[in-house]
Amino acid sequence: MTTIKDIAKVAGVSVTTVSRALNGYSDVNEKTRQKIMAVAKELKYSPNTLARSLVMNKSNTIGLLVSGLTRSSAKDNFTFKILSGVNEYLSNSGYDLVLFSTTSTKQREKTYTELCRERRVDGVIMQGIKTDDPYLIEVVDSDIPCVLIDIPIESDTVGYVTTDNISGAKKAVQHLLELGHKKIAMVNGHEFAFVSKRRLEGFMEAHHEMNVPVNPSWIVSGAFDEDEAERQALKLLTDFPEITAVFCASDLMALGVIKAAKKLKIDIPTQLSIVGYDDILLASYVSPALTTVAQDIYQMGYKSAELLVQMLQGDAVSHIITLENELKMRESTAKNHDC
Amino acid sequence: MTTIKDIAKVAGVSVTTVSRALNGYSDVNEKTRQKIMAVAKELKYSPNTLARSLVMNKSNTIGLLVSGLTRSSAKDNFTFKILSGVNEYLSNSGYDLVLFSTTSTKQREKTYTELCRERRVDGVIMQGIKTDDPYLIEVVDSDIPCVLIDIPIESDTVGYVTTDNISGAKKAVQHLLELGHKKIAMVNGHEFAFVSKRRLEGFMEAHHEMNVPVNPSWIVSGAFDEDEAERQALKLLTDFPEITAVFCASDLMALGVIKAAKKLKIDIPTQLSIVGYDDILLASYVSPALTTVAQDIYQMGYKSAELLVQMLQGDAVSHIITLENELKMRESTAKNHDC
DNA sequence: TTGAAAGCGCTAACAT
DNA sequence: ATGTTAGCGCTTTCAA
């Protein structure tokens, strides 16, 4: 493997000059530069970023720490979209991407902070981390520049990107209320996700604004899981047949609710309206096509990377980015026939 | 940031001893080790992998070079499944993953070899690279250990994992022939993919074995693209209304063909049978559900990583891994009514 | 069992 | 415009 030392020898200059020439410094004779460049090319020189990073104390690497990069996460490819977006921005930014992944089941032997420090990443983007994850706090409290996805924590070194989950949920529920539904259930995610809290808030707000009472028994947790949502919905729709609409905190869970409804021979949308959240690919393919709150997850990834790089360069205007969402009306919602 | 020097100072030993203690060498007094470990923990020491990699000339990093990590690739999340599989294996192997991505549209300023050398990856897995990509050859000809996905090139430093595409295609076409179809078209991918060639071979073989002639005009290229496949199918089915079945080299293209058939008011499967390839998520959700040749892409990723790590450790038995595939019969194929 | 010293490939003062 | 020197944090001879 060629080093600048080799180049220096062949070109008959010092390593300093080689370094300067290669890095485009101005204080090097044009002829010398030409010569060095030629030798570098001839020797097929590739700079050793390890050495450079070591001495510059900057790796030009950003970490992407995700949870749920598993076989099963292909259906709801949230993680993939984030990754694509991050990658898209980073590929034009001079930073490389190293991927750290974690699963909620298996506890890591190293903390996220250690992971980042060992690899000397310049910053990290985190997605899918539960809010009760102790390693999360550790990173946030450390001096590692960090962008969180859907976790609203901000500090000097921490920023986040999210969507307006309150308004998203509100739009969904308002839509149902406008269709005449008064008995609306909610299948929420788990308590360790900020989005769940926000979406519940939106659910509440929409009801209050229209002066429609909320029945707490109709709010259940589907743990962001299709099967769990199905089980919960089965129970819910059996116990409370008066329910005419369900708002789900994710499309995946909405899929589960649809299954439950089918099992109970409840027709969608004539007997039961369903609204999801996310607008995953499947949402427009299932039958009936799912009305849902669309968020641009790819864009969230892209913006996260952009924000982090700006933070690293010290020119981030704000550490908070909130993206819009949009209610997509499809076939799973209809007028309430009871009214 | 704490270094071994700091630890040495506090513990009152030399850096050599610290290094040895931390790396679990046996020739260090147990009491000294305890002391060093305690100090390391107290000082929140994280080893600098950059420095270690530099001196050991080994980064414990493997690169994943993919093409098509784009917003649009969410539908056919081949890349994501590969990534998940690779990540799954690697997360238990001591290697970190750095992601390189390329798009066919934008030509990279650096060759893949340069990318690998600069980051000093120990090896690289490549997916989605076209066979005519000059950078591919460069990597293969280099001394960088490399595992290719679906590109059958083997050498001392190069291995590959693929599925048996000939048999896969054969199964699909045999299925159609057994249903009485004699006029079978094929919508293939592009010529720069080995899988296309293999699947065409399988298509041919199945015909020959059953003594059914192949009409070359019925073999078109859909470029692995849904829209292009739709266009081609529109033309094909219009020009040759005698066709009763179509074998597609990917599910995505099959989706395009289904659209074309719908536009032409050709019913599937009564008037036209369609078989896809891949078994993407959508395959079981579209209507009619798609009969297809399933390949375990996650497993391909997992096995690639396993193979590469074995190669790096010098204990790879073979550099070639061929996985099985399976014909999944769903609703898009039926008996040929013309016979 | 421990330490001193050299060096991995690079950059960055500080001369000249 | 170019070279000398030191040093980033680590591992690894070699000696003690």
Short mmCIF file of N, CA and C in Angstrom, two decimals, chain B residues 34-128:
data_model
loop_
_atom_site.label_atom_id
_atom_site.label_comp_id
_atom_site.label_asym_id
_atom_site.label_seq_id
_atom_site.Cartn_x
_atom_site.Cartn_y
_atom_site.Cartn_z
N GLN B 34 -6.14 -5.70 37.60
CA GLN B 34 -7.31 -5.20 38.35
C GLN B 34 -7.25 -3.68 38.47
N LYS B 35 -6.07 -3.24 38.88
CA LYS B 35 -5.86 -1.81 39.06
C LYS B 35 -6.14 -1.05 37.76
N ILE B 36 -5.55 -1.55 36.69
CA ILE B 36 -5.68 -0.89 35.38
C ILE B 36 -7.14 -0.86 34.93
N MET B 37 -7.79 -2.00 35.09
CA MET B 37 -9.20 -2.09 34.70
C MET B 37 -10.03 -1.06 35.47
N ALA B 38 -9.74 -0.98 36.76
CA ALA B 38 -10.48 -0.05 37.61
C ALA B 38 -10.28 1.38 37.14
N VAL B 39 -9.03 1.73 36.90
CA VAL B 39 -8.72 3.08 36.44
C VAL B 39 -9.39 3.36 35.10
N ALA B 40 -9.32 2.38 34.21
CA ALA B 40 -9.92 2.55 32.88
C ALA B 40 -11.40 2.86 33.02
N LYS B 41 -12.05 2.13 33.87
CA LYS B 41 -13.49 2.32 34.06
C LYS B 41 -13.76 3.69 34.68
N GLU B 42 -12.95 4.01 35.66
CA GLU B 42 -13.13 5.28 36.35
C GLU B 42 -12.96 6.46 35.39
N LEU B 43 -11.99 6.32 34.50
CA LEU B 43 -11.71 7.39 33.55
C LEU B 43 -12.60 7.31 32.31
N LYS B 44 -13.53 6.37 32.32
CA LYS B 44 -14.43 6.16 31.18
C LYS B 44 -13.65 6.01 29.88
N TYR B 45 -12.67 5.14 29.95
CA TYR B 45 -11.82 4.95 28.78
C TYR B 45 -12.54 4.22 27.65
N SER B 46 -12.42 4.74 26.44
CA SER B 46 -12.86 4.02 25.25
C SER B 46 -11.67 3.91 24.33
N PRO B 47 -11.33 2.71 23.93
CA PRO B 47 -10.19 2.55 23.04
C PRO B 47 -10.41 3.29 21.73
N ASN B 48 -9.37 3.82 21.18
CA ASN B 48 -9.46 4.52 19.90
C ASN B 48 -9.18 3.52 18.78
N THR B 49 -10.26 3.09 18.14
CA THR B 49 -10.09 2.06 17.10
C THR B 49 -9.29 2.58 15.91
N LEU B 50 -9.33 3.89 15.72
CA LEU B 50 -8.57 4.47 14.62
C LEU B 50 -7.09 4.17 14.83
N ALA B 51 -6.61 4.47 16.02
CA ALA B 51 -5.20 4.25 16.32
C ALA B 51 -4.85 2.77 16.25
N ARG B 52 -5.71 1.98 16.81
CA ARG B 52 -5.47 0.54 16.80
C ARG B 52 -5.43 0.00 15.37
N SER B 53 -6.43 0.41 14.58
CA SER B 53 -6.49 -0.06 13.20
C SER B 53 -5.24 0.35 12.44
N LEU B 54 -4.80 1.55 12.71
CA LEU B 54 -3.64 2.07 12.00
C LEU B 54 -2.42 1.20 12.25
N VAL B 55 -2.20 0.90 13.50
CA VAL B 55 -1.00 0.14 13.81
C VAL B 55 -1.14 -1.34 13.49
N MET B 56 -2.35 -1.86 13.63
CA MET B 56 -2.56 -3.28 13.34
C MET B 56 -2.81 -3.55 11.86
N ASN B 57 -3.02 -2.49 11.13
CA ASN B 57 -3.30 -2.61 9.71
C ASN B 57 -4.54 -3.48 9.46
N LYS B 58 -5.52 -3.28 10.29
CA LYS B 58 -6.78 -4.02 10.19
C LYS B 58 -7.85 -3.19 10.86
N SER B 59 -8.91 -2.91 10.15
CA SER B 59 -9.88 -1.94 10.67
C SER B 59 -11.08 -2.58 11.36
N ASN B 60 -11.22 -3.89 11.20
CA ASN B 60 -12.43 -4.55 11.70
C ASN B 60 -13.69 -3.88 11.18
N THR B 61 -13.59 -3.49 9.96
CA THR B 61 -14.71 -2.84 9.30
C THR B 61 -14.95 -3.56 8.00
N ILE B 62 -16.19 -3.82 7.70
CA ILE B 62 -16.42 -4.31 6.36
C ILE B 62 -17.36 -3.34 5.66
N GLY B 63 -17.15 -3.20 4.38
CA GLY B 63 -17.94 -2.27 3.59
C GLY B 63 -19.10 -2.99 2.93
N LEU B 64 -20.21 -2.30 2.83
CA LEU B 64 -21.31 -2.83 2.03
C LEU B 64 -21.56 -1.81 0.94
N LEU B 65 -21.30 -2.24 -0.25
CA LEU B 65 -21.44 -1.33 -1.39
C LEU B 65 -22.70 -1.71 -2.14
N VAL B 66 -23.68 -0.85 -2.11
CA VAL B 66 -24.94 -1.17 -2.75
C VAL B 66 -25.32 -0.13 -3.78
N SER B 67 -26.13 -0.54 -4.68
CA SER B 67 -26.67 0.43 -5.63
C SER B 67 -28.18 0.45 -5.40
N GLY B 68 -28.77 1.56 -5.59
CA GLY B 68 -30.22 1.63 -5.49
C GLY B 68 -30.72 1.80 -4.08
N LEU B 69 -30.01 2.55 -3.30
CA LEU B 69 -30.52 2.89 -1.97
C LEU B 69 -31.25 4.21 -2.12
N THR B 70 -32.33 4.17 -2.84
CA THR B 70 -33.01 5.42 -3.16
C THR B 70 -34.43 5.41 -2.64
N ARG B 71 -34.99 6.55 -2.68
CA ARG B 71 -36.37 6.72 -2.26
C ARG B 71 -37.28 5.69 -2.93
N SER B 72 -37.02 5.46 -4.20
CA SER B 72 -37.94 4.62 -4.98
C SER B 72 -37.75 3.13 -4.74
N SER B 73 -36.64 2.77 -4.09
CA SER B 73 -36.37 1.34 -3.97
C SER B 73 -37.10 0.71 -2.79
N ALA B 74 -38.02 1.47 -2.21
CA ALA B 74 -38.73 0.95 -1.05
C ALA B 74 -39.68 -0.18 -1.42
N LYS B 75 -40.14 -0.15 -2.63
CA LYS B 75 -41.14 -1.10 -3.06
C LYS B 75 -40.55 -2.51 -3.12
N ASP B 76 -39.48 -2.59 -3.82
CA ASP B 76 -38.75 -3.83 -3.91
C ASP B 76 -37.59 -3.61 -2.94
N ASN B 77 -37.73 -4.00 -1.70
CA ASN B 77 -36.66 -3.65 -0.76
C ASN B 77 -35.59 -4.73 -0.66
N PHE B 78 -35.12 -5.09 -1.81
CA PHE B 78 -34.02 -6.04 -1.94
C PHE B 78 -32.81 -5.57 -1.13
N THR B 79 -32.42 -4.36 -1.41
CA THR B 79 -31.24 -3.79 -0.76
C THR B 79 -31.37 -3.81 0.75
N PHE B 80 -32.56 -3.46 1.22
CA PHE B 80 -32.79 -3.42 2.65
C PHE B 80 -32.67 -4.79 3.28
N LYS B 81 -33.17 -5.79 2.60
CA LYS B 81 -33.10 -7.15 3.14
C LYS B 81 -31.66 -7.65 3.19
N ILE B 82 -30.93 -7.34 2.14
CA ILE B 82 -29.50 -7.68 2.13
C ILE B 82 -28.82 -7.02 3.33
N LEU B 83 -29.08 -5.75 3.46
CA LEU B 83 -28.48 -4.98 4.55
C LEU B 83 -28.83 -5.57 5.91
N SER B 84 -30.09 -5.92 6.09
CA SER B 84 -30.52 -6.50 7.36
C SER B 84 -29.77 -7.79 7.64
N GLY B 85 -29.66 -8.61 6.63
CA GLY B 85 -28.99 -9.89 6.80
C GLY B 85 -27.52 -9.71 7.12
N VAL B 86 -26.89 -8.84 6.37
CA VAL B 86 -25.46 -8.56 6.58
C VAL B 86 -25.26 -8.04 8.00
N ASN B 87 -26.09 -7.09 8.35
CA ASN B 87 -26.00 -6.48 9.67
C ASN B 87 -26.21 -7.50 10.77
N GLU B 88 -27.15 -8.38 10.57
CA GLU B 88 -27.45 -9.39 11.57
C GLU B 88 -26.22 -10.26 11.86
N TYR B 89 -25.58 -10.70 10.79
CA TYR B 89 -24.40 -11.53 11.01
C TYR B 89 -23.27 -10.72 11.63
N LEU B 90 -23.06 -9.55 11.08
CA LEU B 90 -21.92 -8.74 11.50
C LEU B 90 -22.02 -8.27 12.95
N SER B 91 -23.25 -8.08 13.40
CA SER B 91 -23.41 -7.55 14.75
C SER B 91 -22.96 -8.54 15.81
N ASN B 92 -22.76 -9.76 15.39
CA ASN B 92 -22.25 -10.75 16.34
C ASN B 92 -20.84 -11.20 15.98
N SER B 93 -20.15 -10.38 15.23
CA SER B 93 -18.88 -10.85 14.69
C SER B 93 -17.71 -9.94 15.01
N GLY B 94 -17.96 -8.81 15.62
CA GLY B 94 -16.86 -7.91 15.92
C GLY B 94 -16.49 -6.97 14.77
N TYR B 95 -17.21 -7.07 13.68
CA TYR B 95 -16.95 -6.15 12.58
C TYR B 95 -18.01 -5.06 12.56
N ASP B 96 -17.60 -3.88 12.19
CA ASP B 96 -18.56 -2.82 11.98
C ASP B 96 -18.84 -2.70 10.49
N LEU B 97 -19.96 -2.07 10.22
CA LEU B 97 -20.41 -1.98 8.83
C LEU B 97 -20.36 -0.55 8.35
N VAL B 98 -19.64 -0.31 7.28
CA VAL B 98 -19.77 1.01 6.68
C VAL B 98 -20.42 0.88 5.32
N LEU B 99 -21.29 1.81 5.08
CA LEU B 99 -22.15 1.72 3.92
C LEU B 99 -21.65 2.64 2.81
N PHE B 100 -21.41 2.05 1.67
CA PHE B 100 -21.10 2.85 0.49
C PHE B 100 -22.28 2.70 -0.43
N SER B 101 -22.67 3.76 -1.07
CA SER B 101 -23.76 3.56 -2.00
C SER B 101 -23.47 4.27 -3.29
N THR B 102 -24.06 3.74 -4.31
CA THR B 102 -23.82 4.28 -5.63
C THR B 102 -25.15 4.27 -6.37
N THR B 103 -25.26 5.17 -7.30
CA THR B 103 -26.46 5.14 -8.14
C THR B 103 -25.99 5.05 -9.58
N SER B 104 -26.76 4.37 -10.37
CA SER B 104 -26.32 4.18 -11.76
C SER B 104 -26.31 5.51 -12.49
N THR B 105 -27.18 6.40 -12.07
CA THR B 105 -27.25 7.69 -12.75
C THR B 105 -25.99 8.51 -12.53
N LYS B 106 -25.68 8.71 -11.24
CA LYS B 106 -24.55 9.57 -10.92
C LYS B 106 -23.26 8.75 -10.83
N GLN B 107 -22.33 9.10 -11.65
CA GLN B 107 -21.05 8.41 -11.63
C GLN B 107 -20.24 8.93 -10.45
N ARG B 108 -19.69 8.02 -9.71
CA ARG B 108 -18.91 8.42 -8.53
C ARG B 108 -17.59 9.05 -8.93
N GLU B 109 -17.12 9.93 -8.10
CA GLU B 109 -15.81 10.52 -8.40
C GLU B 109 -14.70 9.54 -8.02
N LYS B 110 -14.99 8.67 -7.07
CA LYS B 110 -14.00 7.69 -6.66
C LYS B 110 -14.40 6.29 -7.09
N THR B 111 -13.43 5.49 -7.42
CA THR B 111 -13.75 4.10 -7.76
C THR B 111 -14.02 3.34 -6.47
N TYR B 112 -14.67 2.20 -6.61
CA TYR B 112 -15.01 1.40 -5.44
C TYR B 112 -13.75 0.96 -4.71
N THR B 113 -12.73 0.67 -5.48
CA THR B 113 -11.46 0.25 -4.89
C THR B 113 -10.89 1.37 -4.01
N GLU B 114 -10.93 2.56 -4.53
CA GLU B 114 -10.43 3.69 -3.76
C GLU B 114 -11.23 3.87 -2.47
N LEU B 115 -12.55 3.77 -2.61
CA LEU B 115 -13.43 3.85 -1.45
C LEU B 115 -13.00 2.87 -0.37
N CYS B 116 -12.77 1.65 -0.78
CA CYS B 116 -12.40 0.59 0.16
C CYS B 116 -11.03 0.83 0.77
N ARG B 117 -10.11 1.22 -0.07
CA ARG B 117 -8.74 1.44 0.40
C ARG B 117 -8.67 2.62 1.37
N GLU B 118 -9.32 3.68 1.03
CA GLU B 118 -9.26 4.87 1.87
C GLU B 118 -9.80 4.59 3.26
N ARG B 119 -10.92 3.88 3.30
CA ARG B 119 -11.51 3.56 4.59
C ARG B 119 -10.86 2.33 5.21
N ARG B 120 -9.96 1.76 4.48
CA ARG B 120 -9.25 0.58 4.96
C ARG B 120 -10.20 -0.52 5.44
N VAL B 121 -11.25 -0.75 4.68
CA VAL B 121 -12.14 -1.85 5.06
C VAL B 121 -11.39 -3.17 4.87
N ASP B 122 -11.71 -4.11 5.73
CA ASP B 122 -11.04 -5.40 5.63
C ASP B 122 -11.59 -6.23 4.47
N GLY B 123 -12.81 -5.92 4.10
CA GLY B 123 -13.42 -6.64 2.99
C GLY B 123 -14.69 -5.92 2.59
N VAL B 124 -15.27 -6.33 1.47
CA VAL B 124 -16.45 -5.61 1.01
C VAL B 124 -17.47 -6.58 0.41
N ILE B 125 -18.73 -6.26 0.63
CA ILE B 125 -19.83 -7.01 0.02
C ILE B 125 -20.47 -6.08 -1.00
N MET B 126 -20.70 -6.60 -2.19
CA MET B 126 -21.26 -5.74 -3.23
C MET B 126 -22.58 -6.28 -3.76
N GLN B 127 -23.54 -5.39 -3.87
CA GLN B 127 -24.87 -5.80 -4.33
C GLN B 127 -25.44 -4.78 -5.30
N GLY B 128 -26.11 -5.28 -6.31
CA GLY B 128 -26.80 -4.38 -7.22
C GLY B 128 -25.90 -3.71 -8.24
#
